mmCIF file of C-alpha atoms and ligand atoms in Angstrom:
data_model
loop_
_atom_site.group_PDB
_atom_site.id
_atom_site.type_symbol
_atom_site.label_atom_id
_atom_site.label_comp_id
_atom_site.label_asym_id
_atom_site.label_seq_id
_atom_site.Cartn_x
_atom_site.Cartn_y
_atom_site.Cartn_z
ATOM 1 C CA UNK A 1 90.519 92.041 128.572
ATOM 2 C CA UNK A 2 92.692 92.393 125.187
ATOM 3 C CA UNK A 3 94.455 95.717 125.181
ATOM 4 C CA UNK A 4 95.105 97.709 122.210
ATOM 5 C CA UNK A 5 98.253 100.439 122.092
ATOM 6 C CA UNK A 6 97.939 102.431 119.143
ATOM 7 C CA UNK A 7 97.600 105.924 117.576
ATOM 8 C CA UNK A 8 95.358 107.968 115.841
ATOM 9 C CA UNK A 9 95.515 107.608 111.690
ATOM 10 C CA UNK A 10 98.079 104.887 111.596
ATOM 11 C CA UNK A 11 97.597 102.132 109.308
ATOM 12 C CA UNK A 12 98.956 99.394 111.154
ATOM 13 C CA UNK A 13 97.248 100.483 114.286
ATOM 14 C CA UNK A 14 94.181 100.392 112.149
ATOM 15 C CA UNK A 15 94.829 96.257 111.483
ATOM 16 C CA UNK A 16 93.990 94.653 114.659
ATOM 17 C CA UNK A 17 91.454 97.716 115.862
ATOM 18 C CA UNK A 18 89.270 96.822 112.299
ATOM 19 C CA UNK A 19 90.339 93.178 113.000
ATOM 20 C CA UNK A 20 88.600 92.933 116.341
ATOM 21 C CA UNK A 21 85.259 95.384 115.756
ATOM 22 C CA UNK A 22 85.081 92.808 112.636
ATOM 23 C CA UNK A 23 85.311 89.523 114.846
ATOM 24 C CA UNK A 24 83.201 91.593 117.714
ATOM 25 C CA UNK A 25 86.000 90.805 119.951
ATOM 26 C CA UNK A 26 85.983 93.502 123.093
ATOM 27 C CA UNK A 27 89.261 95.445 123.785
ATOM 28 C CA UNK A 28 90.612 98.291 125.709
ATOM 29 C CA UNK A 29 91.987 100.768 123.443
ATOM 30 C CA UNK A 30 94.746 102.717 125.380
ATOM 31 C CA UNK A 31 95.911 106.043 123.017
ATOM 32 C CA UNK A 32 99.810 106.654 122.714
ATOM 33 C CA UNK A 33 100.561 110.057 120.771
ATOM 34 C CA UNK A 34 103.831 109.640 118.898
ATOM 35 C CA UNK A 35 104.037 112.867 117.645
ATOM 36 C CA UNK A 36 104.476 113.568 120.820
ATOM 37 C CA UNK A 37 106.967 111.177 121.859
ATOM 38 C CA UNK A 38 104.672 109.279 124.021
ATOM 39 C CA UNK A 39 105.623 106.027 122.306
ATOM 40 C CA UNK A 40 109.422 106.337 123.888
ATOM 41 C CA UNK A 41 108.610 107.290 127.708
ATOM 42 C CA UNK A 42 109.551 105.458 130.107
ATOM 43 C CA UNK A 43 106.117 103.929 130.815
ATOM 44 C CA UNK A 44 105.338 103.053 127.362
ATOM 45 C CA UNK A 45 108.904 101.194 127.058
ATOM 46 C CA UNK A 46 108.183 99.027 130.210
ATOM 47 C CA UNK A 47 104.874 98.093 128.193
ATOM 48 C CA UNK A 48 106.795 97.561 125.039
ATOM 49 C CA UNK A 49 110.372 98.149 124.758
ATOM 50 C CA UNK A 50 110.187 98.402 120.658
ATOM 51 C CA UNK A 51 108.646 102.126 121.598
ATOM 52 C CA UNK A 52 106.614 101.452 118.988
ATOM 53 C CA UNK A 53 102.445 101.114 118.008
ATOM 54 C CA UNK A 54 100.534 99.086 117.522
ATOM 55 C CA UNK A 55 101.515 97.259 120.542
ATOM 56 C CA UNK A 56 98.945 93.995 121.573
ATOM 57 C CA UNK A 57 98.520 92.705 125.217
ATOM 58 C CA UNK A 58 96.351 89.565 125.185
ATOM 59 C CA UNK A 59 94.451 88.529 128.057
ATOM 60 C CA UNK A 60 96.947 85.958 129.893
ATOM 61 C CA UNK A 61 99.629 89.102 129.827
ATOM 62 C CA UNK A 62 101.707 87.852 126.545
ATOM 63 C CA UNK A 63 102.711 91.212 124.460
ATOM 64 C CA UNK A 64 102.456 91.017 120.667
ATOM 65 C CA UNK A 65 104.450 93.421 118.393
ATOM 66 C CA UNK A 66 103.972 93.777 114.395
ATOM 67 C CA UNK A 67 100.233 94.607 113.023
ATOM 68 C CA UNK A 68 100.331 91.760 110.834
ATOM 69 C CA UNK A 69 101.355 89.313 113.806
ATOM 70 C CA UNK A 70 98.568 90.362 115.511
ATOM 71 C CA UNK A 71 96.400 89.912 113.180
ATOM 72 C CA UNK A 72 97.429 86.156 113.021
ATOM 73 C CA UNK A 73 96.527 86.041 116.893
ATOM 74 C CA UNK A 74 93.187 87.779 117.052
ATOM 75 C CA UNK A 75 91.365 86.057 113.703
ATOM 76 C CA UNK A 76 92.456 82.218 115.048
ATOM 77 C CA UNK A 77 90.107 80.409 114.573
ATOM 78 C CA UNK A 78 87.634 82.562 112.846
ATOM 79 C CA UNK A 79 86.442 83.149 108.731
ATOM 80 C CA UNK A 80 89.458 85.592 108.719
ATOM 81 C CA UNK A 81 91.955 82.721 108.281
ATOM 82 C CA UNK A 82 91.753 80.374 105.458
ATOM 83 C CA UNK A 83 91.373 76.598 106.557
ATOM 84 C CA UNK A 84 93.329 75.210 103.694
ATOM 85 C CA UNK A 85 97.193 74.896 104.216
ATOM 86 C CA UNK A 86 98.441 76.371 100.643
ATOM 87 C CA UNK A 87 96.211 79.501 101.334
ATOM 88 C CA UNK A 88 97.503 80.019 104.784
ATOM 89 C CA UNK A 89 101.022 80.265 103.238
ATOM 90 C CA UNK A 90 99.553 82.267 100.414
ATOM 91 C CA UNK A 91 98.065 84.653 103.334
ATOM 92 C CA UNK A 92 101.934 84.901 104.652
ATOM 93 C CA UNK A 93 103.231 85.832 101.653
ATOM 94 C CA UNK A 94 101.199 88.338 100.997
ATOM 95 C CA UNK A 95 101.444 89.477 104.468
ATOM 96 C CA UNK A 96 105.363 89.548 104.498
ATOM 97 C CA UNK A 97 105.058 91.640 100.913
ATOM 98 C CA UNK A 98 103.095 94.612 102.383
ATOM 99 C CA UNK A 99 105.464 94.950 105.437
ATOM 100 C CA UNK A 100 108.487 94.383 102.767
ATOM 101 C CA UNK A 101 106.868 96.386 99.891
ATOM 102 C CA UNK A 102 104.463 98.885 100.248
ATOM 103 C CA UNK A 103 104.479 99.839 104.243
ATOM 104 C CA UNK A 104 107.646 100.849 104.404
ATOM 105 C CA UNK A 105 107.045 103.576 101.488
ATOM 106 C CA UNK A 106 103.411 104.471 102.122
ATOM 107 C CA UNK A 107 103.625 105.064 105.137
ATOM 108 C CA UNK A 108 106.714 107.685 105.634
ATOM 109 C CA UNK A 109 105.501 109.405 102.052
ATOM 110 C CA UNK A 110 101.921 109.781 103.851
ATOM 111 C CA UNK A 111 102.979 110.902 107.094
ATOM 112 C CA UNK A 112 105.532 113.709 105.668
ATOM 113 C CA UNK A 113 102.945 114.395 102.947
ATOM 114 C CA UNK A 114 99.517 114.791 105.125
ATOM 115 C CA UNK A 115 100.637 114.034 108.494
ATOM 116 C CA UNK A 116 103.115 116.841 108.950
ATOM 117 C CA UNK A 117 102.654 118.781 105.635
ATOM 118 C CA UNK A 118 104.681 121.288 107.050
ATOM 119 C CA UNK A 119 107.494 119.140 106.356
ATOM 120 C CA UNK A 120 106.652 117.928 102.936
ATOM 121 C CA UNK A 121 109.100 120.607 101.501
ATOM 122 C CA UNK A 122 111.951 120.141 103.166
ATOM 123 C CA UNK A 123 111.507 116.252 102.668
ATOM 124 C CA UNK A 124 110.480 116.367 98.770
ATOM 125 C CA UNK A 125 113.398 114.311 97.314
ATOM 126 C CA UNK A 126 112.916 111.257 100.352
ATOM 127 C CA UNK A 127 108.960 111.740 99.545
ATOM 128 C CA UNK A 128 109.664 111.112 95.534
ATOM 129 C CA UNK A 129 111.990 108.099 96.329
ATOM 130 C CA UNK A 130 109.441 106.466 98.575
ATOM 131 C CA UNK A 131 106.577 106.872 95.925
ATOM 132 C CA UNK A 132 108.892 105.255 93.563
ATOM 133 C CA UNK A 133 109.121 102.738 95.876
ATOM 134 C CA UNK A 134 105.301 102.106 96.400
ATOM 135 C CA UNK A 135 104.942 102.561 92.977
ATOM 136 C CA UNK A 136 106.516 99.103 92.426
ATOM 137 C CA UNK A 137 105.060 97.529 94.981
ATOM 138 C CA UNK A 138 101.285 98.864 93.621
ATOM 139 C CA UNK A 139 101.901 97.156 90.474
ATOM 140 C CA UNK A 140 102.241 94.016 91.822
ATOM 141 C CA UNK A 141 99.681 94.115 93.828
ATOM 142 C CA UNK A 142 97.212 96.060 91.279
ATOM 143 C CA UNK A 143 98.175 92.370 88.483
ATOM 144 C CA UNK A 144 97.310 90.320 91.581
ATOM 145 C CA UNK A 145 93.851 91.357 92.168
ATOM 146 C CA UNK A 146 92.939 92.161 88.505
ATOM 147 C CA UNK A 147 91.288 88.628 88.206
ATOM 148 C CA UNK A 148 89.764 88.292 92.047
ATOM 149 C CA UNK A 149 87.477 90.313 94.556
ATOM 150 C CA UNK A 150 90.051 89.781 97.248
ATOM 151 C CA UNK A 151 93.890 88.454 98.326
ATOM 152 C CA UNK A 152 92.787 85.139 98.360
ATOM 153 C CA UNK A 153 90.665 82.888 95.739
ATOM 154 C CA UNK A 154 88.748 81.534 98.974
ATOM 155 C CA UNK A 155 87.709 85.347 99.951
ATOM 156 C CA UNK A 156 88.270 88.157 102.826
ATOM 157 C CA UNK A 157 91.035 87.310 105.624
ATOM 158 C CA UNK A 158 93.487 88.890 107.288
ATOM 159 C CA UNK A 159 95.403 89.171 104.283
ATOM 160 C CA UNK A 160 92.761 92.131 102.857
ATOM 161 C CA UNK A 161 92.987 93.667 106.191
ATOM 162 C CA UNK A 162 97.083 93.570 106.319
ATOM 163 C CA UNK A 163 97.024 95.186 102.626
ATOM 164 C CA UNK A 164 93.929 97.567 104.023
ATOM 165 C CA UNK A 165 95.570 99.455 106.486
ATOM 166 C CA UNK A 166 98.204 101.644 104.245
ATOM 167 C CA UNK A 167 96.684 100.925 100.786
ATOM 168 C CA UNK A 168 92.944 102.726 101.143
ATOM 169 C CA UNK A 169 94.777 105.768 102.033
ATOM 170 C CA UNK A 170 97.572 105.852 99.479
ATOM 171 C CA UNK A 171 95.932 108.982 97.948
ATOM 172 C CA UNK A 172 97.413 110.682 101.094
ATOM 173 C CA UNK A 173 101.006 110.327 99.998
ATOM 174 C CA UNK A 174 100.361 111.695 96.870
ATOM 175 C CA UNK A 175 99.839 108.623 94.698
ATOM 176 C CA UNK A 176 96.681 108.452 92.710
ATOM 177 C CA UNK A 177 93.824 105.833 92.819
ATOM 178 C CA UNK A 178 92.920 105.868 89.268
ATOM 179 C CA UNK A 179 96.164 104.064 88.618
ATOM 180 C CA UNK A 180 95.046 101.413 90.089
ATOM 181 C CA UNK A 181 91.447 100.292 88.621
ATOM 182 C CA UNK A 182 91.895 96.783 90.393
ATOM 183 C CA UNK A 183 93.097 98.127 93.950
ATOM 184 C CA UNK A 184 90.295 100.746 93.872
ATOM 185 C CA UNK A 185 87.027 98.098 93.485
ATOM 186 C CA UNK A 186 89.431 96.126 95.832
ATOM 187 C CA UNK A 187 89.237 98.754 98.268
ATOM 188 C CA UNK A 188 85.631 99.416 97.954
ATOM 189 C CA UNK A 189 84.611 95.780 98.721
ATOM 190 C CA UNK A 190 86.495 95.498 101.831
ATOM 191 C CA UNK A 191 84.888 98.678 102.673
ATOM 192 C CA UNK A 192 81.567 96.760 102.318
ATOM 193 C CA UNK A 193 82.706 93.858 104.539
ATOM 194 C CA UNK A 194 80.635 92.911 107.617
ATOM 195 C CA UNK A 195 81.536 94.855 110.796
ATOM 196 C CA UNK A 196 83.455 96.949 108.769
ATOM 197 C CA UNK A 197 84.484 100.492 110.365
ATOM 198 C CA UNK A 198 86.642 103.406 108.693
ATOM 199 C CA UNK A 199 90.153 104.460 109.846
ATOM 200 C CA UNK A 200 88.601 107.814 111.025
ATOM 201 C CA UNK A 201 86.943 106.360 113.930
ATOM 202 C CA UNK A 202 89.903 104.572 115.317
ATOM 203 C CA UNK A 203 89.803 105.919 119.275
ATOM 204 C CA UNK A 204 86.419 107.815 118.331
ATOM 205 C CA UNK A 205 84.162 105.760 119.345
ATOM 206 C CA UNK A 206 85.964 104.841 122.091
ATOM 207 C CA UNK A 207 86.096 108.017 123.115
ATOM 208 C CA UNK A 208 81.951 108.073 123.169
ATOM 209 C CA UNK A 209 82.180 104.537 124.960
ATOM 210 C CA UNK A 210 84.164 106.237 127.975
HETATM 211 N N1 GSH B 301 106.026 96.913 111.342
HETATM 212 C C1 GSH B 301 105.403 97.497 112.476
HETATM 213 C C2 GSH B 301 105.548 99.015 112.370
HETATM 214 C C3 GSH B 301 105.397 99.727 113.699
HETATM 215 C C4 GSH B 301 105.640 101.205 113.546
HETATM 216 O O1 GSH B 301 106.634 101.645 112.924
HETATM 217 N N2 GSH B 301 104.756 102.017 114.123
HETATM 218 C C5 GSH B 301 104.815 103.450 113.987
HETATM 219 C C6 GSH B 301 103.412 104.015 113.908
HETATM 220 S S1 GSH B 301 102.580 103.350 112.509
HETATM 221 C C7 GSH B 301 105.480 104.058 115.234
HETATM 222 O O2 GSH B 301 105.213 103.640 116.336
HETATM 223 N N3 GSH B 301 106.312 105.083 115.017
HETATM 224 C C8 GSH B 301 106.904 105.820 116.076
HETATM 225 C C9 GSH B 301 108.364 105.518 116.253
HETATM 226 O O3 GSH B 301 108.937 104.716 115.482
HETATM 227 O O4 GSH B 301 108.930 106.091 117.189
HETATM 228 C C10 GSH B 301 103.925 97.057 112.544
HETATM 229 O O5 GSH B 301 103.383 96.627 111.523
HETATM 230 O O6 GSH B 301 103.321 97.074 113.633
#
C-alpha cells in the first residue's frame, strides 16, 4: 500500500493526497505534526532524512520527496498527464515555476500570517517581502490563464493540482483574490473537478476511516 507523510493544512501535502482521492488510488495516510517538531525525530529522519512533508513511500519501498515529483509518479499513466510531448514539458515548466515562484512566498507569508498569527507581528517586514514576492509570481500566472480554463490548452493535469495546493488559499497570507479575476474562475473550476476534495479534509476523513 502507497503511504502518504504529510501534515495538516499544507499545500504541498495537499498535492498528492487530492492527486490520489482524484485517481481513486488507496493510500495510508500517516500524520507528522511539524509544529511540533515531529518532522525532525529520529524516526521520521530514518523514513526521510530531508525531515520534511510531504514525504511518498510507493509500494515496492522507493521514497519520493518534492509534492510536485510525486505528483509525476502517482498520475502515470492516467488523464492527469498530457499524452503529447510539448505539453508534458509545458506541464514541467509550469511545475518548476510554482516551486520557484509562488511556493516559496505563499507559503511562509501564510503560515506566519494564519498559521501562527501570533507571530505575524514580530515577522511583518519578512511577511511584506514575501507578498511582494508572490505578487510577481501571481501576475504571471493570472496573464497565463486569462485566455484558458486550465494550465494546459489540452485541460486539467497535474499541473492545476501543483498550482492548486498554495494558490486557492492565497487569501490566507493576506493577498486578495479579486486581484486576480483569471486565478479566481481558475480556482473555482478545479474545485469542480471529478473526485475533487477540499484542503480541510486532508487527514479528516481518514480519521473517520480508522
Ligand atoms: N518543495 C517541497 C517542500 C517541502 C516542505 O518544505 N515542507 C514543509 C511543510 S509544507 C515542511 O516539512 N516544513 C517543516 C520543516 O522544514 O522542518 C515540496 O514541494 O514537497
Amino acid at each position: 500500500m502507497i503511504k502518504l507523510y504529510a501534515c495538516l493544512g499544507s499545500g504541498n501535502c495537499f498535492k498528492p493526497w487530492l492527486v490520489m482521492h482524484q485517481l481513486g488510488q488507496p493510500f495510508e495516510l500517516n500524520l507528522i505534526d511539524v509544529l511540533k517538531g515531529e518532522q525532525k525525530s529520529p524516526g521520521y529522519l530514518e523514513i526521510n532524512p530531508l525531515g520534511v512533508v510531504p514525504y511518498l513511500e510507493t509500494e515496492t519501498g522507493l521514497g519520493i520527496g518534492e509534492s510536485n515529483a510525486m505528483l509525476w509518479y502517482l498520475a502515470e499513466g492516467s488523464h492527469l498527464i498530457p499524452e503529447d510531448r510539448t505539453e508534458r514539458a509545458e506541464a514541467m515548466q509550469w511545475m518548476f515555476f510554482e516551486q520557484a515562484k509562488l511556493e516559496p512566498f505563499i507559503s511562509p507569508a501564510r503560515f506566519f500570517t494564519t498559521i501562527l498569527p501570533e507571530q505575524k507581528q514580530a515577522r511583518a517586514s519578512d511577511i511584506a517581502i514575501w507578498q511582494d514576492a508572490a505578487e510577481s509570481g501571481l501576475f504571471r500566472l493570472e496573464a497565463h490563464l486569462a485566455d484558458r480554463d486550465y494550465m494546459l490548452f489540452s485541460g486539467y493535469s497535474i499541473a492545476d493540482i501543483a498550482f492548486f495546493g498554495y494558490v486557492h488559499v492565497l487569501e490566507e497570507a493576506g493577498l486578495s483574490m479579486i486581484d486576480y479575476p483569471a486565478i479566481h474562475r481558475w480556482v473555482d473550476a478545479v474545485s469542480e473537478t471529478k473526485g475533487f476534495r477540499p484542503l480541510k479534509e486532508l487527514g479528516q476523513s481518514e480519521k473517520k476511516a480508522a
